[in-house]
Tab-separated table of N, CA and C and ligand atoms in Angstrom:
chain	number	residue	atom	x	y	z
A	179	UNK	N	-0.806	-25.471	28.559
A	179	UNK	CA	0.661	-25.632	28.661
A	179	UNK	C	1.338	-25.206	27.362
A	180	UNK	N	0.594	-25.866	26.362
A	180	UNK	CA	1.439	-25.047	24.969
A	180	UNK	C	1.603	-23.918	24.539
A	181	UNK	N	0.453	-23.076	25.403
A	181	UNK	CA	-0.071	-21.643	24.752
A	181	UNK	C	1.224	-21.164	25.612
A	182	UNK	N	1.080	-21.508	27.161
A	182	UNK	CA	2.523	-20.835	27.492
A	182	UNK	C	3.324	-20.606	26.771
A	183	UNK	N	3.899	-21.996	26.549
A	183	UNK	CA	5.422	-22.198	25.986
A	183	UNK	C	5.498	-21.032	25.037
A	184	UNK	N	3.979	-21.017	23.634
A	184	UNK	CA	4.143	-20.166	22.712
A	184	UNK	C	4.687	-18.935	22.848
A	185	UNK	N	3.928	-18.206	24.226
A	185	UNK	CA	4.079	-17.371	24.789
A	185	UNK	C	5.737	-16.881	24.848
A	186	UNK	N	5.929	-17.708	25.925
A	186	UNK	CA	7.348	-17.539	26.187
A	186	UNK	C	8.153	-17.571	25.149
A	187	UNK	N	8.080	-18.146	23.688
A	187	UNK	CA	8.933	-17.942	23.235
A	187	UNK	C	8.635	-16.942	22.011
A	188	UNK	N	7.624	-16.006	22.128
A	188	UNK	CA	7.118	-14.892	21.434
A	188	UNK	C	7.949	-13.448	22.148
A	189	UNK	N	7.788	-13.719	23.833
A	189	UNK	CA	8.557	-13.241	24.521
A	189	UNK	C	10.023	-13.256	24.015
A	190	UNK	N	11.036	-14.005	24.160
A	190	UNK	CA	12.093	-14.211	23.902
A	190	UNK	C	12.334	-13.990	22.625
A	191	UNK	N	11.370	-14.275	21.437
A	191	UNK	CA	11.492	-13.652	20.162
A	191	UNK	C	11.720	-12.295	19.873
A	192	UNK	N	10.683	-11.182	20.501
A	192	UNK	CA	11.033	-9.839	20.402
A	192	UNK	C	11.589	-9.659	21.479
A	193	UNK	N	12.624	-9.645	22.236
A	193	UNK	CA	13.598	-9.291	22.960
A	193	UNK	C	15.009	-9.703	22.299
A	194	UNK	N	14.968	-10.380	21.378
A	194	UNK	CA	16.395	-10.935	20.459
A	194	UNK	C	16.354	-9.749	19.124
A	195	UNK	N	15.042	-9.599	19.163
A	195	UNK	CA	14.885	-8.602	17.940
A	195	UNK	C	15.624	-7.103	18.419
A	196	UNK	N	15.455	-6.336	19.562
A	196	UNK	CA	16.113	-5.266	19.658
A	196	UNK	C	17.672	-5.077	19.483
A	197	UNK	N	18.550	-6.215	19.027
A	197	UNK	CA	19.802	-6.231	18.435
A	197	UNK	C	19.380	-5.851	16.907
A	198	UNK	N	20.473	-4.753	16.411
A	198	UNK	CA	20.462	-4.439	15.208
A	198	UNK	C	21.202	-5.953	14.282
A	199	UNK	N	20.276	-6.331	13.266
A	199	UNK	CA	20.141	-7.789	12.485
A	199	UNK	C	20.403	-6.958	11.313
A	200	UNK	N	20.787	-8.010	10.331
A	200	UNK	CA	21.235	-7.635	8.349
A	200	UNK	C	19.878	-8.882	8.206
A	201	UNK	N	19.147	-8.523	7.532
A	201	UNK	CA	18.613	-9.044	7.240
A	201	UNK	C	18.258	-8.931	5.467
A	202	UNK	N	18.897	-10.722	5.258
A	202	UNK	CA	19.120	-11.255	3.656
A	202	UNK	C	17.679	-11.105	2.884
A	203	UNK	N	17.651	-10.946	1.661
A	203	UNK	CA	16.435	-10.717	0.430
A	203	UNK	C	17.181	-11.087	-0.845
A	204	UNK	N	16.127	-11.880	-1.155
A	204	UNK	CA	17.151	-12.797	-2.219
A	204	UNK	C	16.307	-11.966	-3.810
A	205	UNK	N	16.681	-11.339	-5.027
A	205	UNK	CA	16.181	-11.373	-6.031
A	205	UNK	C	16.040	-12.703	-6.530
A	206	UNK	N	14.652	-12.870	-7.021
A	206	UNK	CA	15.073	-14.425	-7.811
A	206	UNK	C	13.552	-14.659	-8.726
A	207	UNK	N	14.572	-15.847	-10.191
A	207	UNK	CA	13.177	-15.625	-10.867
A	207	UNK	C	12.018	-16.783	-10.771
A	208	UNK	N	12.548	-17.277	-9.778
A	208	UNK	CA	11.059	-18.334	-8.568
A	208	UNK	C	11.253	-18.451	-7.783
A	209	UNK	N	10.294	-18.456	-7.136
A	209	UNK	CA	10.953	-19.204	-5.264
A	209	UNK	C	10.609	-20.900	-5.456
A	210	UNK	N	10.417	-21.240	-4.372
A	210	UNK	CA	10.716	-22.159	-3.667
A	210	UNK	C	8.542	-22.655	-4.552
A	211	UNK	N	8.133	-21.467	-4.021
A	211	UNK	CA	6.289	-21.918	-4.676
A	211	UNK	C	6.373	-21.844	-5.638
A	212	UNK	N	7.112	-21.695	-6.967
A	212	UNK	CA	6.929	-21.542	-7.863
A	212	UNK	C	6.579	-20.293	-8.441
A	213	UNK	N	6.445	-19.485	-7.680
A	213	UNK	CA	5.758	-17.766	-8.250
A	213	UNK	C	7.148	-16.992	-8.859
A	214	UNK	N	7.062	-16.523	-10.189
A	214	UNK	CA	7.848	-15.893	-11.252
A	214	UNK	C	8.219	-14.613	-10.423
A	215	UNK	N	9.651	-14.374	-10.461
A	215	UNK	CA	9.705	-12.766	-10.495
A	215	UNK	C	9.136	-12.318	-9.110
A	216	UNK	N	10.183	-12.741	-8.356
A	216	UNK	CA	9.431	-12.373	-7.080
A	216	UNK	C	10.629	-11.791	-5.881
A	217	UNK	N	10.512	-11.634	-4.614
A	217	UNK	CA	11.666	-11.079	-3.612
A	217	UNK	C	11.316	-12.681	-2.774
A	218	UNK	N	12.400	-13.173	-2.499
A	218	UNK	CA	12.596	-14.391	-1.423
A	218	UNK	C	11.834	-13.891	-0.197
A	219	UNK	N	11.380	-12.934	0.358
A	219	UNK	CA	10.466	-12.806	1.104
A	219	UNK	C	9.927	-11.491	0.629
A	220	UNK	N	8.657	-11.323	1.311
A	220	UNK	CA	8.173	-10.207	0.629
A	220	UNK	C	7.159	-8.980	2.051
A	221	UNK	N	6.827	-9.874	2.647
A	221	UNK	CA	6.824	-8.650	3.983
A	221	UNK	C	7.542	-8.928	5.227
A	222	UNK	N	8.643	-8.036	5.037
A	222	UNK	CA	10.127	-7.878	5.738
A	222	UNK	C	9.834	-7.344	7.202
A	223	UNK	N	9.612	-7.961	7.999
A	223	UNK	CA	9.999	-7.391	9.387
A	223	UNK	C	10.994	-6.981	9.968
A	224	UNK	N	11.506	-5.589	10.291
A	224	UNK	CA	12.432	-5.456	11.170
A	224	UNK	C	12.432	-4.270	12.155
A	225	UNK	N	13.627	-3.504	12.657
A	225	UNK	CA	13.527	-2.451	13.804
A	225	UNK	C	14.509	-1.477	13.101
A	226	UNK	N	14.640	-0.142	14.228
A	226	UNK	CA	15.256	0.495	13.494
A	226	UNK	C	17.074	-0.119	13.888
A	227	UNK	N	17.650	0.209	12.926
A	227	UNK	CA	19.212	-0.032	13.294
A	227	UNK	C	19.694	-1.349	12.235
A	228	UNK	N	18.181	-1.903	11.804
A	228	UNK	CA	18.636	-3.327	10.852
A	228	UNK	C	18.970	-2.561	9.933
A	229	UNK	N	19.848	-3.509	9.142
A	229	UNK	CA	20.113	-3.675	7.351
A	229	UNK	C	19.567	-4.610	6.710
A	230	UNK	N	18.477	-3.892	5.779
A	230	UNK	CA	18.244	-4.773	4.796
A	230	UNK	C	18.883	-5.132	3.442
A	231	UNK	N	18.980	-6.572	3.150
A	231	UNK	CA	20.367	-6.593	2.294
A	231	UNK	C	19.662	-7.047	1.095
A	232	UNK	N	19.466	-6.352	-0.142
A	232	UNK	CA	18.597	-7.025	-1.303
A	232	UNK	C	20.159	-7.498	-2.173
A	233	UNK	N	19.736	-9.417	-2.634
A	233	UNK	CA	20.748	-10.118	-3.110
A	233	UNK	C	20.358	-10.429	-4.204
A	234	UNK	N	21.101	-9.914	-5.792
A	234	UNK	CA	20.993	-10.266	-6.805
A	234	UNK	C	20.848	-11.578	-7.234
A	235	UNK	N	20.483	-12.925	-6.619
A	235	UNK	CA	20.815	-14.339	-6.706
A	235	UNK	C	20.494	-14.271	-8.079
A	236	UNK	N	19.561	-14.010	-8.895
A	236	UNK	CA	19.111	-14.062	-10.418
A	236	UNK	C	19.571	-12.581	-11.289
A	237	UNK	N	19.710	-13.020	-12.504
A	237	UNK	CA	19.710	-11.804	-12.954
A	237	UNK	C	18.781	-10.962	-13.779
A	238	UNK	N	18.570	-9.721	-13.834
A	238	UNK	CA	17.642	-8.761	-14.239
A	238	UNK	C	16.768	-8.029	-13.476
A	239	UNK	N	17.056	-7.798	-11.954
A	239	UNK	CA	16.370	-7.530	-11.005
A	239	UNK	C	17.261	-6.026	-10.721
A	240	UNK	N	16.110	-5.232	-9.772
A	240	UNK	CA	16.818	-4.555	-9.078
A	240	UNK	C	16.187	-4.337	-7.445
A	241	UNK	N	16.588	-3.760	-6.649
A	241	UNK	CA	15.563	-2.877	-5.948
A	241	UNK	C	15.676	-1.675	-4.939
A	242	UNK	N	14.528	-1.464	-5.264
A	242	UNK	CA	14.420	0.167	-4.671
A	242	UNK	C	12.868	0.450	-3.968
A	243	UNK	N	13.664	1.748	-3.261
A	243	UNK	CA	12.283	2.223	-2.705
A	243	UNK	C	11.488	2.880	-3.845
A	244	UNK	N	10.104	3.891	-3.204
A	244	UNK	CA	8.984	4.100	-4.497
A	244	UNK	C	9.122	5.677	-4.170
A	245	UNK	N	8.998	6.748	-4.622
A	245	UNK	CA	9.004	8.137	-4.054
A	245	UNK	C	7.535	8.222	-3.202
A	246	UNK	N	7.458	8.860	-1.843
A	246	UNK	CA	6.375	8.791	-1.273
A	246	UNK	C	5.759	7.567	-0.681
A	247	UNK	N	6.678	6.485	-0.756
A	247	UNK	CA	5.866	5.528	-0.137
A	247	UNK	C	6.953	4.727	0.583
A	248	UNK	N	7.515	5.700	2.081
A	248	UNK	CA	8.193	5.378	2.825
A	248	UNK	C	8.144	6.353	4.278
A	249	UNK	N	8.413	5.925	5.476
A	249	UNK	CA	8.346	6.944	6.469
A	249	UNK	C	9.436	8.394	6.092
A	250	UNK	N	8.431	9.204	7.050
A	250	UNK	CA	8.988	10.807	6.876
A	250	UNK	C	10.296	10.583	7.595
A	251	UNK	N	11.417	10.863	6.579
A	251	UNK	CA	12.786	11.119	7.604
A	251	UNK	C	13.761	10.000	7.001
A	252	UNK	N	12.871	8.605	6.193
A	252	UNK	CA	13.636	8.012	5.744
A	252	UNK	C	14.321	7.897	4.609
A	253	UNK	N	15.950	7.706	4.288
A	253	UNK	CA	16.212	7.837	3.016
A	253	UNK	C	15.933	6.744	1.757
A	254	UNK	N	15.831	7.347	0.557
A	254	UNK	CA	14.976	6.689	-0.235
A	254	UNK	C	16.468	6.189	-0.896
A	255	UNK	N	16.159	4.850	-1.485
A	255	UNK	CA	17.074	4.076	-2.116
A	255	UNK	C	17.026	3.460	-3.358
A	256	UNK	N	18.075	3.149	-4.143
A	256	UNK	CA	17.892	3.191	-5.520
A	256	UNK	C	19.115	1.949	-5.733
A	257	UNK	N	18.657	0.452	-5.997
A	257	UNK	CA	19.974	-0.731	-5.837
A	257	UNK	C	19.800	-0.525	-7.876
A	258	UNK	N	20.857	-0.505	-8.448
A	258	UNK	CA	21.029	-0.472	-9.764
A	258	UNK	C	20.633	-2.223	-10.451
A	259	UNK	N	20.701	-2.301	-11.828
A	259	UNK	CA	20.158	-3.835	-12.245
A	259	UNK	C	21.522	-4.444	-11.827
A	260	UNK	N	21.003	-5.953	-11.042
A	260	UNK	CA	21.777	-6.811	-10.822
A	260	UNK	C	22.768	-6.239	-10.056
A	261	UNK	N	22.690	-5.755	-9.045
A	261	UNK	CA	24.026	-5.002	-8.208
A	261	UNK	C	22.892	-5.025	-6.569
A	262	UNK	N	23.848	-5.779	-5.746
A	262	UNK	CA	22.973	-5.570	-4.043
A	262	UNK	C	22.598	-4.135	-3.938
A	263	UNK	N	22.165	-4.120	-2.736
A	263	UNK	CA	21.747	-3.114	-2.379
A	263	UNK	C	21.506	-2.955	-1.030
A	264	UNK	N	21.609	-2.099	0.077
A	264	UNK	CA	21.450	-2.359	1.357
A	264	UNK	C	20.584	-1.302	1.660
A	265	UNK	N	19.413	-1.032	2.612
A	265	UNK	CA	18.693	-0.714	3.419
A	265	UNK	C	18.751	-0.428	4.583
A	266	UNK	N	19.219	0.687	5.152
A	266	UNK	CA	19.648	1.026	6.585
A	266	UNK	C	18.370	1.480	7.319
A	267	UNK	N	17.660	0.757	8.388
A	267	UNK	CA	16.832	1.419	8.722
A	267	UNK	C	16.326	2.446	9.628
A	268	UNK	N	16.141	3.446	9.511
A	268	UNK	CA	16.205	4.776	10.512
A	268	UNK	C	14.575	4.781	10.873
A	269	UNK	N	14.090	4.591	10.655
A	269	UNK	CA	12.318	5.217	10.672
A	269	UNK	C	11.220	3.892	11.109
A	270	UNK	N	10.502	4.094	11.744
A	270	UNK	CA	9.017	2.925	11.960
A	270	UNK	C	7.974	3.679	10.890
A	271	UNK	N	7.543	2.293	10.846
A	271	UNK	CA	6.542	2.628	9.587
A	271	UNK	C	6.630	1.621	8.143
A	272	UNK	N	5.869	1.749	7.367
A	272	UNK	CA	5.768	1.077	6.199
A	272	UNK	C	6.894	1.779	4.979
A	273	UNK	N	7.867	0.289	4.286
A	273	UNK	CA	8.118	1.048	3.217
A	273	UNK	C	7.958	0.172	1.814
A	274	UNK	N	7.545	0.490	1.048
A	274	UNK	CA	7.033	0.016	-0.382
A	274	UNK	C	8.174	-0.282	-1.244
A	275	UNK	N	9.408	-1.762	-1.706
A	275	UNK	CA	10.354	-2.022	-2.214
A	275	UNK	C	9.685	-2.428	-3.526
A	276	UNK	N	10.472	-2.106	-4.851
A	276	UNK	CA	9.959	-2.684	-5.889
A	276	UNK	C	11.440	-3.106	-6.632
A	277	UNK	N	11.016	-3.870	-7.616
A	277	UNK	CA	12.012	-4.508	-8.398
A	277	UNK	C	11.267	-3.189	-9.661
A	278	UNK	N	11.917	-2.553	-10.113
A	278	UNK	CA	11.812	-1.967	-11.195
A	278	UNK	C	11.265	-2.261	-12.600
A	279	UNK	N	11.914	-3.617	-12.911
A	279	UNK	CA	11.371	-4.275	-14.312
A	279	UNK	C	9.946	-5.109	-13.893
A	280	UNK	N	9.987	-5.395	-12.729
A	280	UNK	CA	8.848	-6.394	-12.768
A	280	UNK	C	7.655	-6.116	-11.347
A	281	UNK	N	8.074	-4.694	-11.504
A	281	UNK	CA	6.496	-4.468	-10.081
A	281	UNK	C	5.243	-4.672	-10.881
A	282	UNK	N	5.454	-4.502	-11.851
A	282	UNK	CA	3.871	-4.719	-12.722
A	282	UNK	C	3.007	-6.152	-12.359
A	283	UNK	N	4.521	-6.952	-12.218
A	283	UNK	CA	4.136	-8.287	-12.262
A	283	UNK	C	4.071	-8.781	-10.803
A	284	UNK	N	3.918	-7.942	-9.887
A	284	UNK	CA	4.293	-8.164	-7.909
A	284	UNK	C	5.029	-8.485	-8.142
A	285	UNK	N	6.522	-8.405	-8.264
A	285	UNK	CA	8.103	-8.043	-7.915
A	285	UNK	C	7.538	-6.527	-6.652
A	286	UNK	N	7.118	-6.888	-6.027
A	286	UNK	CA	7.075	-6.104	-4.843
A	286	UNK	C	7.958	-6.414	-3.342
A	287	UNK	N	7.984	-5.941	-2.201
A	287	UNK	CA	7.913	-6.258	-1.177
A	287	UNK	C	7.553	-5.040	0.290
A	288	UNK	N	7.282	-5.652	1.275
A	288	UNK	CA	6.849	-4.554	2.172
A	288	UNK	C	7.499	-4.285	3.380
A	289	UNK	N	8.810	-3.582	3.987
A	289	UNK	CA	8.971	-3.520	4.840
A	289	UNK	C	8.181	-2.916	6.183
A	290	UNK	N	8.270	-3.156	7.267
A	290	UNK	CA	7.470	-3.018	8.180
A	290	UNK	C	8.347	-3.068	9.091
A	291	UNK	N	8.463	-1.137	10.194
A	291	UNK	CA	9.164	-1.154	10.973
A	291	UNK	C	8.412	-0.844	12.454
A	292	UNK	N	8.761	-1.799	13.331
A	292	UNK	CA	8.151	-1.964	14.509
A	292	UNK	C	6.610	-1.855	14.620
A	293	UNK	N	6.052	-2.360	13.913
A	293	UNK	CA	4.568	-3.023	13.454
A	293	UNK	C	4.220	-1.507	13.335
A	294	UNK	N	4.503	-0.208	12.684
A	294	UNK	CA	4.001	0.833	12.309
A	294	UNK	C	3.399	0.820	11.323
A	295	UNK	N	2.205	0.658	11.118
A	295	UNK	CA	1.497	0.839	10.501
A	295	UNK	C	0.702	1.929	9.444
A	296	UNK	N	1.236	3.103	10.283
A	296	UNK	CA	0.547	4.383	10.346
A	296	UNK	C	0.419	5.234	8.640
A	297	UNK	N	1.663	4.934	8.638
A	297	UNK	CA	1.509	5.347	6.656
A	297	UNK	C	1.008	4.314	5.639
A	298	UNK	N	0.270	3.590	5.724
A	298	UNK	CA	-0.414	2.766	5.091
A	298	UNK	C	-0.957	3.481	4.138
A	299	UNK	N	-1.858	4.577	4.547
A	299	UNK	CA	-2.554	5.109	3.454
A	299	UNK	C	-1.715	5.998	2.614
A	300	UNK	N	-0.622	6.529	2.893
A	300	UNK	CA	0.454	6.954	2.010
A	300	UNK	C	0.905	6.184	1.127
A	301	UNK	N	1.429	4.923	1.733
A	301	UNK	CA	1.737	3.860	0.611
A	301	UNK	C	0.347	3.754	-0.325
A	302	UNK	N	-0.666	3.503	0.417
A	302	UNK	CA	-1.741	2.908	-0.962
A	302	UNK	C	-1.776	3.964	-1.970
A	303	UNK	N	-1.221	5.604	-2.371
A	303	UNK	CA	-1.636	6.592	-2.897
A	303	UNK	C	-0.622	6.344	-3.903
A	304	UNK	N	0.768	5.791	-3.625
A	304	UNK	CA	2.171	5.677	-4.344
A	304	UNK	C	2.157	5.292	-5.835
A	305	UNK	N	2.551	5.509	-7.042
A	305	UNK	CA	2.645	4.898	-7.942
A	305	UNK	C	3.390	3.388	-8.080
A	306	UNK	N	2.359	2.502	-7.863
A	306	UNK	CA	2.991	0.947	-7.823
A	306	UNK	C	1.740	0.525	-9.238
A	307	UNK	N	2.169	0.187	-10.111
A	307	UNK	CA	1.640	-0.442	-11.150
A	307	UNK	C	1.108	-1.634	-10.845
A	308	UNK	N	0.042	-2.184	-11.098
A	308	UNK	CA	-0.364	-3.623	-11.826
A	308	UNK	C	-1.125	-3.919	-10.649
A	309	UNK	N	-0.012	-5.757	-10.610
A	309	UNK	CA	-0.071	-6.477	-9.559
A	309	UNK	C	0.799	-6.012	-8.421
A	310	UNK	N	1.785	-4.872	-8.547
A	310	UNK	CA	2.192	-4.834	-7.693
A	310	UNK	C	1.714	-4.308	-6.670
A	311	UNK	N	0.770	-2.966	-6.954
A	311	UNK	CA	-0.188	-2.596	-5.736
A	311	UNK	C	-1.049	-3.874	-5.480
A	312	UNK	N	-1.435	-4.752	-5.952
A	312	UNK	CA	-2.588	-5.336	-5.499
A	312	UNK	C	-1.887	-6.246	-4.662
A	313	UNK	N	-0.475	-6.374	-5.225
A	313	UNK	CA	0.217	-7.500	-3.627
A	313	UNK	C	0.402	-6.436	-2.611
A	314	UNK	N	1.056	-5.111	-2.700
A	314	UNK	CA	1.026	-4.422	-1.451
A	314	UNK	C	0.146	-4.265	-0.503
A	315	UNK	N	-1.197	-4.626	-0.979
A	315	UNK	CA	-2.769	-3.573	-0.391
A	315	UNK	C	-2.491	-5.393	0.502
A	316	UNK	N	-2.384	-6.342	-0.547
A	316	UNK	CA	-2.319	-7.364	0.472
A	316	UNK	C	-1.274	-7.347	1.634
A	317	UNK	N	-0.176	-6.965	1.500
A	317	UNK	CA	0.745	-7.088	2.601
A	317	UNK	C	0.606	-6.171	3.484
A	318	UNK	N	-0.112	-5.206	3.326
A	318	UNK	CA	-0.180	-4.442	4.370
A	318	UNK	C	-1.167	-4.741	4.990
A	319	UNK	N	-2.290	-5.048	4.673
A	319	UNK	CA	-3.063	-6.289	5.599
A	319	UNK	C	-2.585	-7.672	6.583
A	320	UNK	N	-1.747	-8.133	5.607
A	320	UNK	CA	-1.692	-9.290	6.198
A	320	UNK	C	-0.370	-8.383	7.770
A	321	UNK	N	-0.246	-6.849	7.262
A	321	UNK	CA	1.218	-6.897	8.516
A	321	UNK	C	0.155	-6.156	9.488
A	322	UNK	N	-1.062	-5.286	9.267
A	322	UNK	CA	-2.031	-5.232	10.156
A	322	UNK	C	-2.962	-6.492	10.921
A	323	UNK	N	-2.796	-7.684	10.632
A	323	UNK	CA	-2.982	-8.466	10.463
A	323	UNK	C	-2.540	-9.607	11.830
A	324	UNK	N	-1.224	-9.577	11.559
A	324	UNK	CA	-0.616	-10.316	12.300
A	324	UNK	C	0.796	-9.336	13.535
A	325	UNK	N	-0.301	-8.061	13.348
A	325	UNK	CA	1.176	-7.132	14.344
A	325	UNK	C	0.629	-7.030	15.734
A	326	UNK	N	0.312	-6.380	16.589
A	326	UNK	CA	0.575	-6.049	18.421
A	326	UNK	C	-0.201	-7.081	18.913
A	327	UNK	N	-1.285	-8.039	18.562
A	327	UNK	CA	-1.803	-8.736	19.093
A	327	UNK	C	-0.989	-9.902	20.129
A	328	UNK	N	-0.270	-10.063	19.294
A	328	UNK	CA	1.072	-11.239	20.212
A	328	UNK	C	1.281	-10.863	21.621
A	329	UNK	N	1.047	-9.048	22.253
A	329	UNK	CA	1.412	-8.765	23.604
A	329	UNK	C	-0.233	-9.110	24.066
A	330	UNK	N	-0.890	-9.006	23.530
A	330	UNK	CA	-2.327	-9.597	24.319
A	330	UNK	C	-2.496	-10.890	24.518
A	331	UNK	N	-1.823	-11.488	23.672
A	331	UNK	CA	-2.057	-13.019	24.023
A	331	UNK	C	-1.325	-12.987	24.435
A	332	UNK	N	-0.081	-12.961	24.954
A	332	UNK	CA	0.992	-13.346	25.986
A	332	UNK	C	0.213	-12.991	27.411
A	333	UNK	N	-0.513	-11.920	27.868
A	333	UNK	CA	-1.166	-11.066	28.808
A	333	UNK	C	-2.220	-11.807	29.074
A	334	UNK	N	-3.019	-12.422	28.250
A	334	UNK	CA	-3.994	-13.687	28.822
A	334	UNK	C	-3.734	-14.873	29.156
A	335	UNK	N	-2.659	-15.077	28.285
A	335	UNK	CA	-2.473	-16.820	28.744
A	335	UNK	C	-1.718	-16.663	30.371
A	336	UNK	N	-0.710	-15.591	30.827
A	336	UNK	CA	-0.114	-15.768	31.874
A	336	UNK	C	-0.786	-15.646	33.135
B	209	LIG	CU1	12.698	-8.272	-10.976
């Protein structure tokens, strides 16, 4: 009975998703876990038609895309220090966001459009310094991870 319900409302989850959403990203210099220098979320789900909205809440941040480590067709973006920045999304596929001063330190994040996966290995080739590749290699796991399986389990439990 629960797995249904889950079901159903995994269902109803991606069917609310095909409305174009703004979806908020907070700069900040902790979250909520305590981790320094980080994006209020860090692997961004959305579709094409969202806005992603990166929010200066702290200061000394910026963010931007990486050259080469975004889908073919999409435009690359550049939010200046301490100034928003918005993300229009045209393309499926992986794109690689960094905070400029602090990707060294994972000031990373990973967008992920319609569980496309496919440029993964483009992103892993990208110049991301430090920790910040080593959080990407993680997020792109964890979005291979947790992406199309949800229509198989909906397909067994019913
Ligand atoms: Cu930063």
């Amino acid at each position: 009975m629960k797995k249904t319900l889950l079901a159903t409302t995994l269902l109803i989850g991606s069917a609310v998703s095909s409305f174009a959403e703004t979806i908020e990203v907070e700069m900040l210099n902790q979250n909520e876990a305590g981790d320094r220098m980080v994006f209020s979320q860090e692997l961004i789900r959305a579709e094409v038609g969202d806005v992603i909205r990166f929010i200066p809440t702290d200061k000394s941040h910026n963010a931007q895309s990486v050259k080469d480590a975004l889908p073919a067709g999409q435009e690359e973006f550049r939010g200046r220090m301490n100034q928003e920045v918005e993300y229009t999304v045209t393309e499926t596929g992986l794109t690689a966001v960094i905070c400029l001063p602090h990707q060294v330190m994972g000031m990373v994040a990973l967008v992920v459009v319609g569980d496309d996966t496919s440029n993964a290995d483009q992103i892993l080739e990208a110049r991301i310094p430090g920790k910040g590749m080593e959080k990407i290699e993680a997020l792109i796991e964890e979005a291979r991870a947790s992406a199309p399986a949800a229509e198989d389990a909906s397909a067994k439990d019913s």
